[in-house]
Coordinates of C-alpha atoms in Angstrom, one line a residue:
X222 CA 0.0 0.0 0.0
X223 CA 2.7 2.4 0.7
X224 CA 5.4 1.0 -1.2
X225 CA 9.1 2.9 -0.5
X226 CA 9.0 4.3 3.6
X227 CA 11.5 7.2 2.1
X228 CA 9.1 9.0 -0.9
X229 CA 9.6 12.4 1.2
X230 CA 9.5 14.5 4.2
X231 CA 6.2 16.1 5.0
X232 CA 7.6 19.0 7.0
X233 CA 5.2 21.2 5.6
X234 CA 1.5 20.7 4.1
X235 CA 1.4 21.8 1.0
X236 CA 4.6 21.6 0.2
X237 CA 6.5 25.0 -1.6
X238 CA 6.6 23.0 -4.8
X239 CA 3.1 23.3 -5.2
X240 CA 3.0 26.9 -5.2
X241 CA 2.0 29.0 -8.0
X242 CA 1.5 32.8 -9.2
X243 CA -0.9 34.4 -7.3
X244 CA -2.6 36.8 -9.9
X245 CA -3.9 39.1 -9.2
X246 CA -1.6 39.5 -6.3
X247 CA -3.7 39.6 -3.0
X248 CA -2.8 42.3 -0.2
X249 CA -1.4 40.9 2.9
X250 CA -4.0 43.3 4.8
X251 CA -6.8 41.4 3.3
X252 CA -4.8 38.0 3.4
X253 CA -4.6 38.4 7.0
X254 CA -8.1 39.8 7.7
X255 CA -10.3 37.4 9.8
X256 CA -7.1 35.4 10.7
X257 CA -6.4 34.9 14.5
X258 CA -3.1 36.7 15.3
X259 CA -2.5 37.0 18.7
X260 CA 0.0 33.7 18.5
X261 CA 1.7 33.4 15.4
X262 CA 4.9 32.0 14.5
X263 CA 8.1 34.8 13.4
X264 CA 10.0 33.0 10.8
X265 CA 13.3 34.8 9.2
X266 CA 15.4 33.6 6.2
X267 CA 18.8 34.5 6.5
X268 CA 19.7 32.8 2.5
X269 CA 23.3 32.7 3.1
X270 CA 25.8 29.7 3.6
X271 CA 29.7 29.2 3.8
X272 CA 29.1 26.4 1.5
X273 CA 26.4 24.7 -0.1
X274 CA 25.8 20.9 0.8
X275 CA 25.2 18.3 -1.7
X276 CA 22.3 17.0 -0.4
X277 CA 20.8 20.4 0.4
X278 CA 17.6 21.5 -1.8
X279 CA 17.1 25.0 0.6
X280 CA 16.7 28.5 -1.2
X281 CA 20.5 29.4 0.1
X282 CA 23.6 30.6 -2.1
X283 CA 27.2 30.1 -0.7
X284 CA 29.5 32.9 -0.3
X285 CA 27.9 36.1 -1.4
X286 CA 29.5 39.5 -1.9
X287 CA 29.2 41.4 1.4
X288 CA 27.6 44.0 -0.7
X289 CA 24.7 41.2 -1.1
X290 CA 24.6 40.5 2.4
X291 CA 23.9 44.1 3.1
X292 CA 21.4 44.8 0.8
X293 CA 19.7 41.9 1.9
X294 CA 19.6 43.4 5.2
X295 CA 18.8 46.9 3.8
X296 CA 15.6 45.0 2.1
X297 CA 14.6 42.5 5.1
X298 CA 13.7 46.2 7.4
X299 CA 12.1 47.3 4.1
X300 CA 10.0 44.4 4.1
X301 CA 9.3 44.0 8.0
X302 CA 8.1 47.4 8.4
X303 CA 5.4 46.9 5.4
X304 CA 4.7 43.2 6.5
X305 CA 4.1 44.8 10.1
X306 CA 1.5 47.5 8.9
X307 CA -0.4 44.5 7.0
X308 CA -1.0 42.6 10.3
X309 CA -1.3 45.3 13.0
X310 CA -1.9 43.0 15.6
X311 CA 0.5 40.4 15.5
X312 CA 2.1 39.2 18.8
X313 CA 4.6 36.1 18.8
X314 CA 4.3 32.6 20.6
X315 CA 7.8 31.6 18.7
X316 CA 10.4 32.6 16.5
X317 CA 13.2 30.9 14.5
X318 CA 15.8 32.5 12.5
X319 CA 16.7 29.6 9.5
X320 CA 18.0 29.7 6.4
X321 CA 20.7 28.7 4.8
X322 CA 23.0 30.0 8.1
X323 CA 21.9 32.6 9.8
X324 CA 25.7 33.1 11.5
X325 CA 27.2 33.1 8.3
X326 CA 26.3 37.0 9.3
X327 CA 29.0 38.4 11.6
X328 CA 28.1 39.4 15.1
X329 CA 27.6 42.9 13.9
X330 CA 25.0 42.3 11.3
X331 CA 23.4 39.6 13.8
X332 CA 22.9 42.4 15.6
X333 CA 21.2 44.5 13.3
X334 CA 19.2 41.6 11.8
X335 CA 17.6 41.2 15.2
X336 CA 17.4 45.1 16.3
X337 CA 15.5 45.1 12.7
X338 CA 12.9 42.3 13.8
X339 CA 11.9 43.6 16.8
X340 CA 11.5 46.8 15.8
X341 CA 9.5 46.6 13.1
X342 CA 7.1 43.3 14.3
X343 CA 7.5 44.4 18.1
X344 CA 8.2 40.8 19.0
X345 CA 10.3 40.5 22.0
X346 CA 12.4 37.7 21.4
X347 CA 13.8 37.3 24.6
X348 CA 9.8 36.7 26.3
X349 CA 9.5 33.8 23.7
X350 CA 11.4 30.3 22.5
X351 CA 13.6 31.4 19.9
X352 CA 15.5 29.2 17.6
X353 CA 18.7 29.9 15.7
X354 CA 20.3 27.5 13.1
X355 CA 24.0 27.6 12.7
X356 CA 27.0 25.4 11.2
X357 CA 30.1 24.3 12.5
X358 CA 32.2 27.0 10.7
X359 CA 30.1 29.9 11.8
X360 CA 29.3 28.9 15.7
X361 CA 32.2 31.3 16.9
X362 CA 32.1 33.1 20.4
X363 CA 31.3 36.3 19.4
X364 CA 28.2 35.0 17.4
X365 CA 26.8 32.5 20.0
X366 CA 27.3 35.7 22.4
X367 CA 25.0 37.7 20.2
X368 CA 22.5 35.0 20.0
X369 CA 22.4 34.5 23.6
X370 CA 22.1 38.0 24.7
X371 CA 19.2 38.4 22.2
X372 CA 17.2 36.0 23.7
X373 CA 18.0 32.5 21.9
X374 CA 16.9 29.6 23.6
X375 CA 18.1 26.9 21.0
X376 CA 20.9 26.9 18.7
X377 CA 20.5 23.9 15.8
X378 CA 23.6 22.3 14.4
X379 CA 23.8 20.5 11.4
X380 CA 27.0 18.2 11.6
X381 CA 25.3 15.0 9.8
X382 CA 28.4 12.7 10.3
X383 CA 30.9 12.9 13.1
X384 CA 33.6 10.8 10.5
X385 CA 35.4 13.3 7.9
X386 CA 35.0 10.5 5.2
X387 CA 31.0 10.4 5.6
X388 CA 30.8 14.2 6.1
X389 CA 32.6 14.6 2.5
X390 CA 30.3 11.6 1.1
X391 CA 27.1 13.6 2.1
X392 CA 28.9 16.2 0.2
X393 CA 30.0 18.6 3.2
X394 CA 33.4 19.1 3.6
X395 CA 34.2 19.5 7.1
X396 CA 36.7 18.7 9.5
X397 CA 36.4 16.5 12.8
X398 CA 38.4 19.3 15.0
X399 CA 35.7 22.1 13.9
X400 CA 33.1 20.4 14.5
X401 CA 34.2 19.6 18.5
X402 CA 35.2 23.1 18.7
X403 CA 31.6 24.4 17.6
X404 CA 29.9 22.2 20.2
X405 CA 31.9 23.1 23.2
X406 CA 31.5 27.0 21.9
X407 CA 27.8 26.3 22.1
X408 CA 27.9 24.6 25.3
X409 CA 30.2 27.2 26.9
X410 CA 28.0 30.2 25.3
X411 CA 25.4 30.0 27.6
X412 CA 22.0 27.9 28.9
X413 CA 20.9 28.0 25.2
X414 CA 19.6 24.3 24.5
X415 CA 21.6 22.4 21.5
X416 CA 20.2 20.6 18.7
X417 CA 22.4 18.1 16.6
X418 CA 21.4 17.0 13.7
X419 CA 22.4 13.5 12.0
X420 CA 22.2 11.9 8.5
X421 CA 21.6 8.1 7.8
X422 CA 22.2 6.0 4.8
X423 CA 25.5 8.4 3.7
X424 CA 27.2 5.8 1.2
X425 CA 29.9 3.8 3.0
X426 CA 28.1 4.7 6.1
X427 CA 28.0 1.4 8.6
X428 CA 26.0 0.6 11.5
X429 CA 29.2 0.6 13.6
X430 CA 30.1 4.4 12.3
X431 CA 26.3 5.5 12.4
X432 CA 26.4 3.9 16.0
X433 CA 29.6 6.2 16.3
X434 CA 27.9 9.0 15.3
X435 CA 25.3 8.6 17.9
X436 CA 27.4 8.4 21.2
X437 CA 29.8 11.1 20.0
X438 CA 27.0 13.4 19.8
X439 CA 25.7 12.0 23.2
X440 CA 28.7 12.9 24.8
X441 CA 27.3 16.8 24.7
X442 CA 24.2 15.8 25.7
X443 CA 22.0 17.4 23.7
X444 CA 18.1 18.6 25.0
X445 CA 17.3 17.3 21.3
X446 CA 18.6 15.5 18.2
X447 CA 17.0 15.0 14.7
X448 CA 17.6 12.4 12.5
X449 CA 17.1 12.4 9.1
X450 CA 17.7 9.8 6.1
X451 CA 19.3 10.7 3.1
X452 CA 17.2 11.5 -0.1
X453 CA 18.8 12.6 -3.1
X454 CA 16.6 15.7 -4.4
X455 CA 17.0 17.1 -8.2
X456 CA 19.4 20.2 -8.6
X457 CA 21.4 19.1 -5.2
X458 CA 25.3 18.4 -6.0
X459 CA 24.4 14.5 -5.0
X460 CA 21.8 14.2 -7.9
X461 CA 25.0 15.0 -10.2
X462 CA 26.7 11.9 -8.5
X463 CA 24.2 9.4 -7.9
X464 CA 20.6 9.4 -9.1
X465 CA 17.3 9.4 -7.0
X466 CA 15.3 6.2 -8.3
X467 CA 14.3 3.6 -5.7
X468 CA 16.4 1.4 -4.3
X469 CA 14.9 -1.8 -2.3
X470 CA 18.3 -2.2 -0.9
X471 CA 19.1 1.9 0.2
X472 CA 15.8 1.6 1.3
X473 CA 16.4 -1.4 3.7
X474 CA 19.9 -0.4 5.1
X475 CA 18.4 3.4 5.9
X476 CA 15.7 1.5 8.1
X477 CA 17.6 -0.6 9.6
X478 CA 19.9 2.2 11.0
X479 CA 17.0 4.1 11.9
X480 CA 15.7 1.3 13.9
X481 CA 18.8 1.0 15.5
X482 CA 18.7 4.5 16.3
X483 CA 15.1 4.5 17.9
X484 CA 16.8 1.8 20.3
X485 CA 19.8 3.5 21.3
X486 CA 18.8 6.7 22.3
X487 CA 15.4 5.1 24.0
X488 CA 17.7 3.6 26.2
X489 CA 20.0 6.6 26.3
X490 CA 17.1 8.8 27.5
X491 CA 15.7 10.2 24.8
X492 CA 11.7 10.3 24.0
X493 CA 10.7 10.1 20.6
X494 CA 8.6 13.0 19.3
X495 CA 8.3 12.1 15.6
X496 CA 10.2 10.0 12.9
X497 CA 13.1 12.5 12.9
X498 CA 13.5 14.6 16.2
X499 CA 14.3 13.0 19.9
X500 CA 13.9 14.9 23.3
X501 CA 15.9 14.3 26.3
X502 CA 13.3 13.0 28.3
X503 CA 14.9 15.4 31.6
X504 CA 15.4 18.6 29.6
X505 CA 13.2 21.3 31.0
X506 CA 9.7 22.0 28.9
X507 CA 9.7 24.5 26.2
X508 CA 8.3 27.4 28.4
X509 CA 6.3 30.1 26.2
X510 CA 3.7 31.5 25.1
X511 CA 1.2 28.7 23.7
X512 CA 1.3 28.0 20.1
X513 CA -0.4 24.9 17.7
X514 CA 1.2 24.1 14.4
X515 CA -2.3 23.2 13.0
X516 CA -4.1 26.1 14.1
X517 CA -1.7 28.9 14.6
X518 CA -0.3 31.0 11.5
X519 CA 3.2 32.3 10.4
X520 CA 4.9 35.4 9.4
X521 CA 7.9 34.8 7.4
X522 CA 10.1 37.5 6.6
X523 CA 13.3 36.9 3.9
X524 CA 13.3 35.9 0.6
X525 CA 12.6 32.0 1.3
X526 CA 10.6 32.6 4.1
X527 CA 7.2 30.7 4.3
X528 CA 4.0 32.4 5.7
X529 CA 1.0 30.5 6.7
X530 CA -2.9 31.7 6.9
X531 CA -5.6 29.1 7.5
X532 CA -6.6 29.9 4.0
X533 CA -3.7 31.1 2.1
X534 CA 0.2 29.5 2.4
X535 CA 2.8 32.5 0.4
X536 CA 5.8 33.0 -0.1
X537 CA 8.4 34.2 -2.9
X538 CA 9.6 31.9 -5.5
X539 CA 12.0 29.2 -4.9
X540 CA 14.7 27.3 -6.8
X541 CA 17.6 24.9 -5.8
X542 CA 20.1 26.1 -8.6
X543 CA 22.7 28.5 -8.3
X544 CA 21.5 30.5 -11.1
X545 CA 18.5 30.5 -10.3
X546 CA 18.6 31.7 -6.4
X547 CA 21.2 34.1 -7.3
X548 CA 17.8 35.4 -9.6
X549 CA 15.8 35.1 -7.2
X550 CA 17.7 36.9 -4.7
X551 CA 18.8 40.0 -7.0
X552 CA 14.5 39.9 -7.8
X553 CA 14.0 40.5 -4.3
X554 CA 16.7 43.1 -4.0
X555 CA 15.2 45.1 -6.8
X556 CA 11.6 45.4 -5.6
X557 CA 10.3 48.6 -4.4
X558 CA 8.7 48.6 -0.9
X559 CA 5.5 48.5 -2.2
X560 CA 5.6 44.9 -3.3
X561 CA 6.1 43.6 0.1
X562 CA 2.6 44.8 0.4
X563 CA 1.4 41.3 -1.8
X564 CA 2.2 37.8 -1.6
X565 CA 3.8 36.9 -4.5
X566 CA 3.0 32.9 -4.9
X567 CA 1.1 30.8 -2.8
X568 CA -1.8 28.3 -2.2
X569 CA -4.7 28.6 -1.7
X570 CA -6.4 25.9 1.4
X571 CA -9.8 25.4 0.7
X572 CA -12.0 23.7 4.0
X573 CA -10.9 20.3 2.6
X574 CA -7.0 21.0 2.3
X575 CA -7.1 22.4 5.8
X576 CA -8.4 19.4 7.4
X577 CA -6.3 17.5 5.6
X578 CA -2.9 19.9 6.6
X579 CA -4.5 19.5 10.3
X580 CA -4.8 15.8 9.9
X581 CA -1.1 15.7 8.7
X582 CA 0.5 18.5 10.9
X583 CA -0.7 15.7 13.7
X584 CA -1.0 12.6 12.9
X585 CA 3.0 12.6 12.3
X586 CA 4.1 13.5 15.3
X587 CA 4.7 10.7 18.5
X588 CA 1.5 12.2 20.3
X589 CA -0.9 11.6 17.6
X590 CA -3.9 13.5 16.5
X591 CA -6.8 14.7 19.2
X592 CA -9.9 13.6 17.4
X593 CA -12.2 15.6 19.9
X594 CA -10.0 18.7 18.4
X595 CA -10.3 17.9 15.2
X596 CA -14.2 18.1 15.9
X597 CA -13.9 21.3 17.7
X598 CA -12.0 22.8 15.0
X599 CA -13.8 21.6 12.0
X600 CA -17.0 20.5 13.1
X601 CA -16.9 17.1 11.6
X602 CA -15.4 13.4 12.8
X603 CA -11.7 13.0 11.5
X604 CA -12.8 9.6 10.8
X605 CA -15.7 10.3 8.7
X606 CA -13.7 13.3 6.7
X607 CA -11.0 10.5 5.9
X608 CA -11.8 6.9 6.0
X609 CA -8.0 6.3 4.7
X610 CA -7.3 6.2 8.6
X611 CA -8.5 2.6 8.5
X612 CA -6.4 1.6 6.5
X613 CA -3.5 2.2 8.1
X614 CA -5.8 0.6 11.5
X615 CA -5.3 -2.6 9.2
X616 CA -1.9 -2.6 8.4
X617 CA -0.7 -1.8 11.6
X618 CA 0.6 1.7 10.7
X619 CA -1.8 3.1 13.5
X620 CA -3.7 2.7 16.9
X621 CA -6.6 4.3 17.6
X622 CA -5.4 8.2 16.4
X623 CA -1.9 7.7 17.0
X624 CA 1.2 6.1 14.6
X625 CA 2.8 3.3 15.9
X626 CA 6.2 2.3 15.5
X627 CA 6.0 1.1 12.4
X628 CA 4.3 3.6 11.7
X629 CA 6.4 6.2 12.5
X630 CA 9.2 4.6 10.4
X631 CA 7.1 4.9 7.8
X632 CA 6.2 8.6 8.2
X633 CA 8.1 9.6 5.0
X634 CA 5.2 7.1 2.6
X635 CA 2.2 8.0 4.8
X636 CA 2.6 11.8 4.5
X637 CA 2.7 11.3 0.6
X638 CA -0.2 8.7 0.9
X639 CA -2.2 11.0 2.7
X640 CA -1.2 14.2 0.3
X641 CA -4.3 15.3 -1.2
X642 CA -4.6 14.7 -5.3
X643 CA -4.5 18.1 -6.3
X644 CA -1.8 19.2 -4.2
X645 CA 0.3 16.0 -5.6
X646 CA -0.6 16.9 -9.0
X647 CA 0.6 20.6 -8.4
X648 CA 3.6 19.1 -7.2
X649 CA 4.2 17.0 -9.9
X650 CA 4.3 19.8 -12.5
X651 CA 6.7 21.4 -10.8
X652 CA 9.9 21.9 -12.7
X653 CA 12.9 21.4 -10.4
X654 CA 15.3 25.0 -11.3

């Protein structure tokens, strides 16, 4: 029924490749009309790198001119301030600062990036969770001292393989040495928690070195890690080297080693929260302002930032390609204020693709879905609305509202399986760029 468990990650409902033109362009003032806003999510793009990983398909370019990087910070207040006067009454239950690498910005400009945030959405990011992605080049003192100061309260690492030779394999060329020095930085930079993330099914990788892997990055103890298996997406420097047709075999090896993983850090301490991300079961709770994925919207400021309505998902375009983000970006530069008045391409949700993002946006994670919410929410039973549920009842995918094990190890078929047909076929006329 579900064929390959790794067809692709649902971390979003619809996904950006869907997207399309909005014409005519709406005005965020009327997007955001009706919408609740009084616990939204701040998103930022920061679409610079050090260097651009093979298996990365993110809207990110690698070592711009500083001239872009300040430009892009010239245009990001632009577009904050106007964002800001189209929802008036915005206040923040979370924030993350993504990209690409946000601390490929030096301290300075981290600085201004967040003085420019706050003072255009009045978000105070040090009353709310904020999250900060960086890399092991870029976590340096002074940066992680900016980060902390403003208010950060988790810093997420991507190191993927503790062994050089798996690093270079996934097509990031790092070092060993940098990476232990960019941990103990973040661990001596303050009470910041740390997020490692990891990468299965690397060619050559083992389950001794992936085992490896694991208790190295154990040994900072981390209040999360995320896991995720290697998929090799058009236009990323892997899909040069190898190609991305199924592979029974692939397929096997990178569920065996998640298994494995599931184990280990189960018995290591660590509660599972979905297929990829794992909680240290004695790390403090997230304390914040409340916010629900399903219910609550985003703001997204930055050229690849997302923004999420219950009726409308916008954004700007998007493209893997050098050629065509460096495009992109010098579109984005260009504009006139006045343009970050509109959102530029988008999705539309209709009642029937927001039950089904709702159904999705849950039923992936550990906890499960809350059928009684469902019903408050929509005014129908989730069962009724999708009787698809029971089939994964009889294959042992699910009990009751929640995924089991299986399951969960399957999370990467299911969220295609459940995608809706009109949102796959908008995907599939997508041309990769």
């Amino acid at each position: 029924m579900l064929g390959s468990p790794y067809q692709g990650y649902l971390y979003a409902y619809p996904h950006k490749t869907a997207y399309r033109p909005l014409r005519p362009r709406p005005r965020l003032a009327d997007v955001w009309a009706g919408e609740a806003t009084d616990a939204l999510f701040l998103y930022v793009h920061v679409p610079f790198c050090e260097m651009r990983c093979g298996f990365c398909n993110l809207f990110t370019r690698a070592n711009p001119p500083a001239a872009q990087v300040t430009a892009y910070l010239d245009q990001l207040r632009r577009q904050a301030d106007r964002v800001a006067a189209a929802v008036p009454a915005a206040t923040y239950a979370r924030a993350a600062i993504g990209g690409g690498t946000p601390t490929y910005l030096t301290a300075a400009e981290l600085e201004r990036l967040f003085d420019t945030v706050e003072r255009a959405t009045g978000a105070d990011l040090r009353a709310v969770p904020t999250s900060v992605e960086t890399s092991p080049a870029t976590a340096t003192a002074d940066r992680l001292a900016v980060l902390l100061d403003r208010g950060t309260t988790r810093v997420s690492i991507g190191v993927q393989s503790f062994l050089d030779a798996e690093a270079h394999a996934a097509g990031r060329p790092q070092h060993r040495a940098e990476v232990d020095r960019a941990l103990d930085t973040i661990r001596a930079a303050g009470p910041a928690e740390l997020n490692i993330d990891l990468i299965y099914g690397i060619p050559g990788q083992t389950a001794g070195t992936w085992t490896g892997s694991l208790r190295t990055a154990l040994t900072w103890r981390p209040e999360e890690l995320y896991l995720y298996p290697l998929y090799v997406r058009p236009m990323t420097g892997l899909s040069r080297r190898a190609p991305g047709t199924p592979d029974p075999e692939w397929d096997a090896q990178r569920l065996q080693l998640y298994r494995h993983a599931v184990e280990l850090l189960g018995a290591e301490g660590y509660e599972q929260q979905s297929m990829r991300a794992f909680r240290r079961r004695d790390a403090p709770p997230v304390d914040g302002p409340g916010y629900c994925c399903q219910d609550d919207g985003m703001v997204g400021l930055g050229c690849g930032a997302r923004s999420y309505t219950s009726r409308l998902h916008y954004s700007f375009d998007y493209a893997v390609s050098v050629r065509q983000v460096r495009g992109i970006l010098e579109d984005y530069l260009a504009r006139p204020a006045a343009d970050f008045d509109v959102a530029e391409v988008g999705f539309a949700l209709d009642g029937f693709e927001q039950r089904r993002r709702w159904l999705l946006k849950s039923l992936l994670r550990a906890s499960g879905l809350d059928p009684g919410g469902y019903l408050a929410r929509f005014g129908t039973g989730v069962d009724d609305d999708f009787p698809a549920l029971r089939l994964l009842r009889e294959t042992g995918h699910l009990d009751g509202h929640r995924l089991t094990a299986e399951g969960l190890a399957h999370s990467d078929a299911i969220g295609p399986w459940l995608t809706s047909d009109g949102v796959r076929a908008a995907m599939a006329g997508h041309v990769p760029r």
